[in-house]
Every structure is written in structure tokens, then in C-alpha cells.
Coordinates of N, CA and C and ligand atoms in Angstrom, one line a residue:
M1 N -7.2 -19.9 -4.5 CA -8.4 -19.3 -4.0 C -8.9 -18.2 -4.9
A2 N -10.2 -18.3 -5.2 CA -10.8 -17.3 -6.1 C -10.8 -15.9 -5.5
D3 N -10.7 -14.9 -6.4 CA -10.8 -13.5 -5.9 C -12.1 -13.3 -5.1
I4 N -11.9 -12.6 -4.1 CA -13.1 -12.2 -3.3 C -13.7 -10.9 -3.8
V5 N -14.9 -11.0 -4.2 CA -15.6 -9.8 -4.8 C -16.5 -9.2 -3.8
K6 N -16.4 -7.8 -3.7 CA -17.3 -7.1 -2.7 C -18.7 -7.2 -3.2
P7 N -19.7 -7.4 -2.3 CA -21.1 -7.3 -2.7 C -21.4 -5.9 -3.1
V8 N -22.2 -5.7 -4.1 CA -22.6 -4.4 -4.5 C -24.2 -4.4 -4.6
P9 N -24.8 -3.2 -4.6 CA -26.2 -3.1 -4.6 C -26.8 -3.7 -5.9
I10 N -27.9 -4.4 -5.7 CA -28.6 -4.9 -6.9 C -29.9 -4.0 -7.1
P11 N -29.8 -3.2 -8.1 CA -30.9 -2.3 -8.4 C -32.2 -3.0 -8.6
D12 N -33.3 -2.4 -8.2 CA -34.6 -3.0 -8.5 C -35.4 -1.8 -9.1
G13 N -36.7 -2.0 -9.4 CA -37.5 -1.0 -10.1 C -37.5 0.3 -9.4
D14 N -37.5 0.3 -8.1 CA -37.6 1.6 -7.3 C -36.2 2.3 -7.3
S15 N -35.1 1.5 -7.2 CA -33.8 2.1 -7.0 C -32.9 2.2 -8.3
M16 N -33.4 1.7 -9.4 CA -32.6 1.7 -10.6 C -32.1 3.1 -10.9
Y17 N -33.0 4.1 -10.9 CA -32.7 5.5 -11.3 C -31.6 6.0 -10.3
F18 N -31.7 5.7 -9.0 CA -30.8 6.2 -8.0 C -29.4 5.7 -8.4
W19 N -29.2 4.4 -8.6 CA -27.9 3.8 -8.9 C -27.4 4.2 -10.2
E20 N -28.2 4.4 -11.2 CA -27.7 4.9 -12.5 C -27.1 6.3 -12.3
R21 N -27.8 7.2 -11.5 CA -27.2 8.6 -11.3 C -25.9 8.5 -10.5
C22 N -25.8 7.6 -9.5 CA -24.6 7.4 -8.8 C -23.5 7.1 -9.8
N23 N -23.7 6.2 -10.7 CA -22.7 5.9 -11.7 C -22.3 7.1 -12.5
E24 N -23.1 8.1 -12.6 CA -22.7 9.4 -13.3 C -22.1 10.4 -12.3
G25 N -22.0 10.0 -11.0 CA -21.4 10.9 -10.1 C -22.5 11.9 -9.5
K26 N -23.7 11.6 -9.6 CA -24.8 12.5 -9.1 C -25.6 11.7 -7.9
L27 N -25.8 12.5 -6.9 CA -26.6 12.0 -5.7 C -28.0 12.5 -5.9
V28 N -29.0 11.6 -5.9 CA -30.4 12.0 -6.1 C -31.2 11.4 -5.0
V29 N -32.3 12.1 -4.6 CA -33.3 11.5 -3.7 C -34.6 11.8 -4.4
Q30 N -35.7 11.2 -3.8 CA -37.0 11.5 -4.3 C -37.6 12.7 -3.5
H31 N -38.5 13.4 -4.2 CA -39.2 14.5 -3.6 C -40.7 14.3 -3.8
C32 N -41.5 14.4 -2.8 CA -43.0 14.2 -2.9 C -43.6 15.5 -3.4
A33 N -44.3 15.4 -4.6 CA -44.9 16.5 -5.2 C -46.2 16.9 -4.4
D34 N -46.7 16.0 -3.5 CA -47.9 16.4 -2.8 C -47.6 17.0 -1.4
C35 N -46.7 16.4 -0.6 CA -46.4 17.0 0.7 C -45.1 17.8 0.8
G36 N -44.3 17.7 -0.2 CA -43.1 18.5 -0.3 C -41.9 17.9 0.5
R37 N -42.0 16.7 1.0 CA -41.0 16.1 1.8 C -40.0 15.3 0.8
H38 N -38.7 15.3 1.2 CA -37.8 14.5 0.5 C -37.9 13.0 1.0
V39 N -37.6 12.1 0.2 CA -37.7 10.7 0.5 C -36.5 9.9 0.2
Y40 N -36.0 9.2 1.1 CA -34.8 8.2 0.9 C -35.0 7.1 1.9
Y41 N -34.9 5.9 1.5 CA -34.5 5.2 0.3 C -35.5 5.3 -0.8
P42 N -35.1 4.9 -2.0 CA -36.0 4.9 -3.1 C -37.2 4.0 -2.9
R43 N -38.4 4.5 -3.2 CA -39.6 3.6 -3.1 C -40.7 4.2 -4.0
A44 N -41.8 3.5 -4.0 CA -42.9 3.8 -4.9 C -43.9 4.9 -4.3
Y45 N -44.0 4.9 -3.0 CA -44.9 5.8 -2.3 C -44.3 6.6 -1.2
C46 N -44.7 7.8 -1.1 CA -44.2 8.7 0.0 C -44.6 8.1 1.4
P47 N -43.6 7.9 2.3 CA -43.9 7.3 3.6 C -44.7 8.3 4.5
R48 N -44.8 9.5 4.1 CA -45.6 10.5 5.0 C -47.0 10.6 4.6
C49 N -47.3 10.7 3.2 CA -48.7 10.9 2.8 C -49.2 9.9 1.8
M50 N -48.3 8.9 1.5 CA -48.7 7.7 0.7 C -49.0 8.1 -0.8
S51 N -48.6 9.3 -1.2 CA -48.7 9.8 -2.5 C -47.7 9.0 -3.4
G52 N -48.1 8.7 -4.6 CA -47.3 8.1 -5.6 C -46.6 9.1 -6.5
E53 N -46.8 10.4 -6.2 CA -46.2 11.4 -7.0 C -44.8 11.8 -6.5
L54 N -43.9 10.8 -6.7 CA -42.5 11.1 -6.3 C -41.6 11.4 -7.5
E55 N -40.9 12.5 -7.4 CA -40.0 12.9 -8.5 C -38.6 12.9 -8.0
W56 N -37.6 12.7 -8.9 CA -36.2 12.6 -8.5 C -35.6 14.0 -8.6
V57 N -34.8 14.4 -7.6 CA -34.1 15.6 -7.5 C -32.7 15.4 -7.2
E58 N -31.8 16.2 -7.8 CA -30.4 16.1 -7.4 C -30.1 16.7 -6.1
C59 N -29.3 16.1 -5.3 CA -29.0 16.6 -4.0 C -27.9 17.6 -4.0
L60 N -27.8 18.4 -3.0 CA -26.7 19.4 -2.8 C -25.4 18.6 -2.7
G61 N -25.5 17.4 -2.1 CA -24.3 16.5 -1.9 C -23.6 16.8 -0.6
R62 N -24.3 17.5 0.3 CA -23.7 17.8 1.6 C -24.6 17.3 2.8
G63 N -23.9 17.0 3.9 CA -24.7 16.5 5.0 C -23.9 16.6 6.3
T64 N -24.5 16.1 7.3 CA -23.9 16.1 8.7 C -23.9 14.7 9.2
V65 N -22.8 14.4 9.9 CA -22.8 13.0 10.5 C -23.7 13.0 11.7
Y66 N -24.7 12.1 11.7 CA -25.6 11.9 12.8 C -25.0 11.0 13.8
S67 N -24.4 9.9 13.3 CA -23.7 8.9 14.2 C -22.8 8.1 13.3
Y68 N -21.9 7.3 14.0 CA -21.0 6.5 13.2 C -20.4 5.4 14.1
T69 N -19.8 4.4 13.5 CA -19.1 3.4 14.2 C -17.8 3.1 13.4
V70 N -16.8 2.6 14.0 CA -15.6 2.2 13.4 C -15.5 0.7 13.4
A71 N -15.4 0.1 12.2 CA -15.3 -1.4 12.1 C -13.9 -1.8 12.1
Y72 N -13.4 -2.4 13.1 CA -12.0 -2.9 13.2 C -11.9 -4.4 12.7
R73 N -13.1 -5.0 12.7 CA -13.2 -6.4 12.2 C -14.1 -6.3 11.0
P74 N -13.7 -7.0 9.9 CA -14.5 -6.9 8.7 C -15.8 -7.6 8.8
S75 N -16.8 -7.1 8.1 CA -18.1 -7.8 8.1 C -18.1 -9.0 7.2
G76 N -17.0 -9.2 6.5 CA -16.8 -10.3 5.6 C -15.5 -10.3 5.0
P77 N -15.0 -11.4 4.4 CA -13.6 -11.4 3.8 C -13.4 -10.3 2.8
A78 N -14.4 -9.9 2.1 CA -14.2 -8.9 1.0 C -13.9 -7.5 1.6
F79 N -14.1 -7.3 2.9 CA -13.8 -6.0 3.5 C -12.6 -6.0 4.4
A80 N -11.9 -7.1 4.4 CA -10.7 -7.3 5.3 C -9.6 -6.2 5.1
D81 N -9.4 -5.9 3.8 CA -8.4 -4.9 3.5 C -8.8 -3.5 3.8
D82 N -10.1 -3.3 4.1 CA -10.6 -1.9 4.3 C -10.5 -1.5 5.8
C83 N -10.3 -2.5 6.7 CA -10.3 -2.2 8.1 C -9.1 -1.3 8.5
P84 N -9.3 -0.4 9.4 CA -10.6 0.0 10.0 C -11.4 0.9 9.0
Y85 N -12.7 0.7 8.9 CA -13.5 1.6 8.1 C -14.7 2.1 8.9
V86 N -15.3 3.2 8.4 CA -16.3 3.9 9.2 C -17.6 3.8 8.5
V87 N -18.6 3.3 9.2 CA -20.0 3.2 8.8 C -20.7 4.4 9.5
A88 N -21.4 5.2 8.7 CA -22.0 6.4 9.4 C -23.5 6.6 8.9
L89 N -24.2 7.3 9.7 CA -25.5 7.8 9.3 C -25.3 9.3 9.0
I90 N -25.7 9.7 7.8 CA -25.5 11.0 7.3 C -26.9 11.7 7.1
D91 N -27.1 12.8 7.8 CA -28.3 13.6 7.5 C -28.0 14.6 6.4
L92 N -28.6 14.3 5.2 CA -28.4 15.1 4.1 C -29.1 16.5 4.3
A93 N -28.6 17.5 3.5 CA -29.2 18.8 3.6 C -30.7 18.8 3.3
E94 N -31.1 17.8 2.5 CA -32.5 17.7 2.1 C -33.4 17.1 3.2
G95 N -32.8 16.7 4.3 CA -33.6 16.2 5.4 C -33.8 14.7 5.5
V96 N -33.1 14.0 4.7 CA -33.2 12.5 4.8 C -31.9 12.0 5.3
R97 N -32.0 10.8 5.9 CA -30.8 10.1 6.5 C -30.4 9.0 5.7
M98 N -29.0 8.9 5.4 CA -28.5 7.9 4.5 C -27.3 7.2 5.3
M99 N -27.3 5.8 5.2 CA -26.2 5.1 5.7 C -25.1 5.0 4.7
S100 N -23.9 5.2 5.0 CA -22.8 5.2 4.1 C -21.5 5.0 4.8
N101 N -20.4 5.3 4.1 CA -19.0 5.3 4.7 C -18.5 6.7 4.8
I102 N -17.6 6.9 5.8 CA -16.8 8.1 5.8 C -15.4 7.7 5.3
V103 N -14.9 8.4 4.3 CA -13.6 8.1 3.7 C -12.8 9.4 3.6
N104 N -11.5 9.2 3.3 CA -10.6 10.3 3.2 C -10.5 11.2 4.5
A105 N -10.6 10.5 5.6 CA -10.5 11.2 6.9 C -9.8 10.4 7.9
K106 N -9.0 11.0 8.8 CA -8.4 10.3 9.9 C -9.5 9.9 10.9
L107 N -9.4 8.7 11.5 CA -10.4 8.3 12.4 C -10.6 9.2 13.6
E108 N -9.5 9.8 14.1 CA -9.5 10.7 15.3 C -10.2 12.0 14.9
D109 N -10.3 12.3 13.6 CA -11.0 13.6 13.3 C -12.5 13.4 13.0
I110 N -13.0 12.2 13.0 CA -14.4 12.0 12.7 C -15.2 12.2 14.0
H111 N -16.3 12.9 13.8 CA -17.2 13.1 15.0 C -18.6 13.4 14.6
C112 N -19.5 13.2 15.5 CA -20.9 13.6 15.2 C -21.0 15.1 14.9
D113 N -21.9 15.4 14.1 CA -22.1 16.8 13.6 C -21.1 17.3 12.6
M114 N -20.1 16.4 12.2 CA -19.1 16.8 11.3 C -19.8 17.1 9.9
Q115 N -19.4 18.1 9.3 CA -19.9 18.4 7.9 C -19.2 17.6 6.9
V116 N -20.0 17.0 6.0 CA -19.4 16.1 5.0 C -20.0 16.4 3.6
E117 N -19.3 15.9 2.6 CA -19.8 16.0 1.2 C -19.6 14.7 0.6
V118 N -20.5 14.5 -0.4 CA -20.5 13.2 -1.1 C -19.3 13.0 -2.0
V119 N -18.8 11.8 -2.1 CA -17.7 11.5 -3.1 C -18.1 10.1 -3.6
F120 N -17.8 9.8 -4.8 CA -18.2 8.5 -5.4 C -17.0 7.6 -5.5
K121 N -17.1 6.4 -5.0 CA -16.0 5.4 -5.0 C -16.4 4.2 -5.9
E122 N -15.5 3.9 -6.8 CA -15.8 2.8 -7.7 C -15.6 1.5 -6.9
V123 N -16.6 0.6 -6.9 CA -16.5 -0.7 -6.3 C -17.0 -1.7 -7.4
G124 N -16.0 -2.4 -8.0 CA -16.4 -3.2 -9.1 C -16.9 -2.4 -10.3
E125 N -18.1 -2.6 -10.8 CA -18.5 -1.8 -11.9 C -19.5 -0.7 -11.5
V126 N -19.7 -0.5 -10.2 CA -20.6 0.6 -9.8 C -19.9 1.6 -9.0
K127 N -20.5 2.8 -8.9 CA -20.0 3.9 -8.0 C -20.9 4.0 -6.8
L128 N -20.3 4.0 -5.7 CA -21.1 4.1 -4.4 C -20.9 5.4 -3.8
P129 N -22.0 6.0 -3.3 CA -21.9 7.3 -2.6 C -21.3 7.2 -1.2
M130 N -20.2 7.8 -1.0 CA -19.6 7.9 0.3 C -19.4 9.3 0.7
F131 N -18.9 9.6 1.9 CA -18.8 10.9 2.3 C -17.4 11.2 2.9
Q132 N -17.0 12.4 2.7 CA -15.7 12.9 3.2 C -15.9 14.3 3.9
P133 N -14.9 14.6 4.8 CA -15.0 15.9 5.4 C -15.1 17.0 4.3
I134 N -15.8 18.1 4.5 CA -15.9 19.1 3.5 C -14.5 19.9 3.5
G135 N -14.1 20.1 2.3 CA -12.9 20.9 2.1 C -11.7 20.1 1.8
I136 N -11.8 18.7 1.7 CA -10.7 17.9 1.3 C -10.5 18.1 -0.2
R137 N -9.2 18.3 -0.6 CA -8.9 18.4 -2.0 C -7.6 17.6 -2.2
F138 N -7.6 16.9 -3.4 CA -6.5 16.0 -3.7 C -5.8 16.5 -4.9
Ligands
LIG1 ZN1 -45.8 13.0 0.5

């Protein structure tokens, strides 16, 4: 049986810069020069004011768990060894919401409003932004 490879993001014109920064260990979002709002996911126009004047800014890398779920059954064979894993909605300090995983935490310690920080995990040839409780040191 062939090795099962995890699916990874396929960058497009709007998200290429985002994924390239992730591979450098930097979390970035867009910022609208016209209305001042941060924007995530990457796109060509501000969803609030339709301006095309979006610039990239590096994030603080911290956020709060808005909600989460624990997957005890894998979403596909490539994720079988990860179970149980946590899929969460993270409200970044910049005011945007990002879906990601919570890692480096005991399941019983994870809760809504938990403060988390970004950590990058290598999956294949890319680094994906995931989040861990603030204060974890290895
Ligand atoms: Zn705007």
C-alpha cells in the first residue's frame, strides 16, 4: 500500500504570500488601508468596504479559542494517527477568526476563551499555523 500523504493547502494568487510567510514561521493577515480592518482569509478585496488596498501585516501570533471540537474519528486515512485531534476557531488579536488545530495541550485543558499562541508544524513540505496554550515551553 502506498504511503498516505496528508493534503496540504494549494496556494493561489491571493494566498501565496500567506503560505510563503508561514514557511518562514511568520503569521500574517491582510490589513485594509482604507477602512483599517484586518482581513482573513487572503483575498483581493476588503469584505467590509470593497477596497483593493490590502497590505500584509505580521500578526502578534496570539489569540483566543472561540470554539472547538475534538475529532475522535479521522476525516480521512491520512489523519488516523492524529486522533484525537482538536479543530478550533481562533480569534486572533487582530480581530479576525482563523480555523486551525490546537496542539501541545491535554484535551481536558482545552476550553473556550483559552489564550493561545501560534506554532508552526511541518506537514510534508509546508509549515501550517497551529495554536498551543500560551506559556508552553519545550
Ligand atoms: Zn476596507
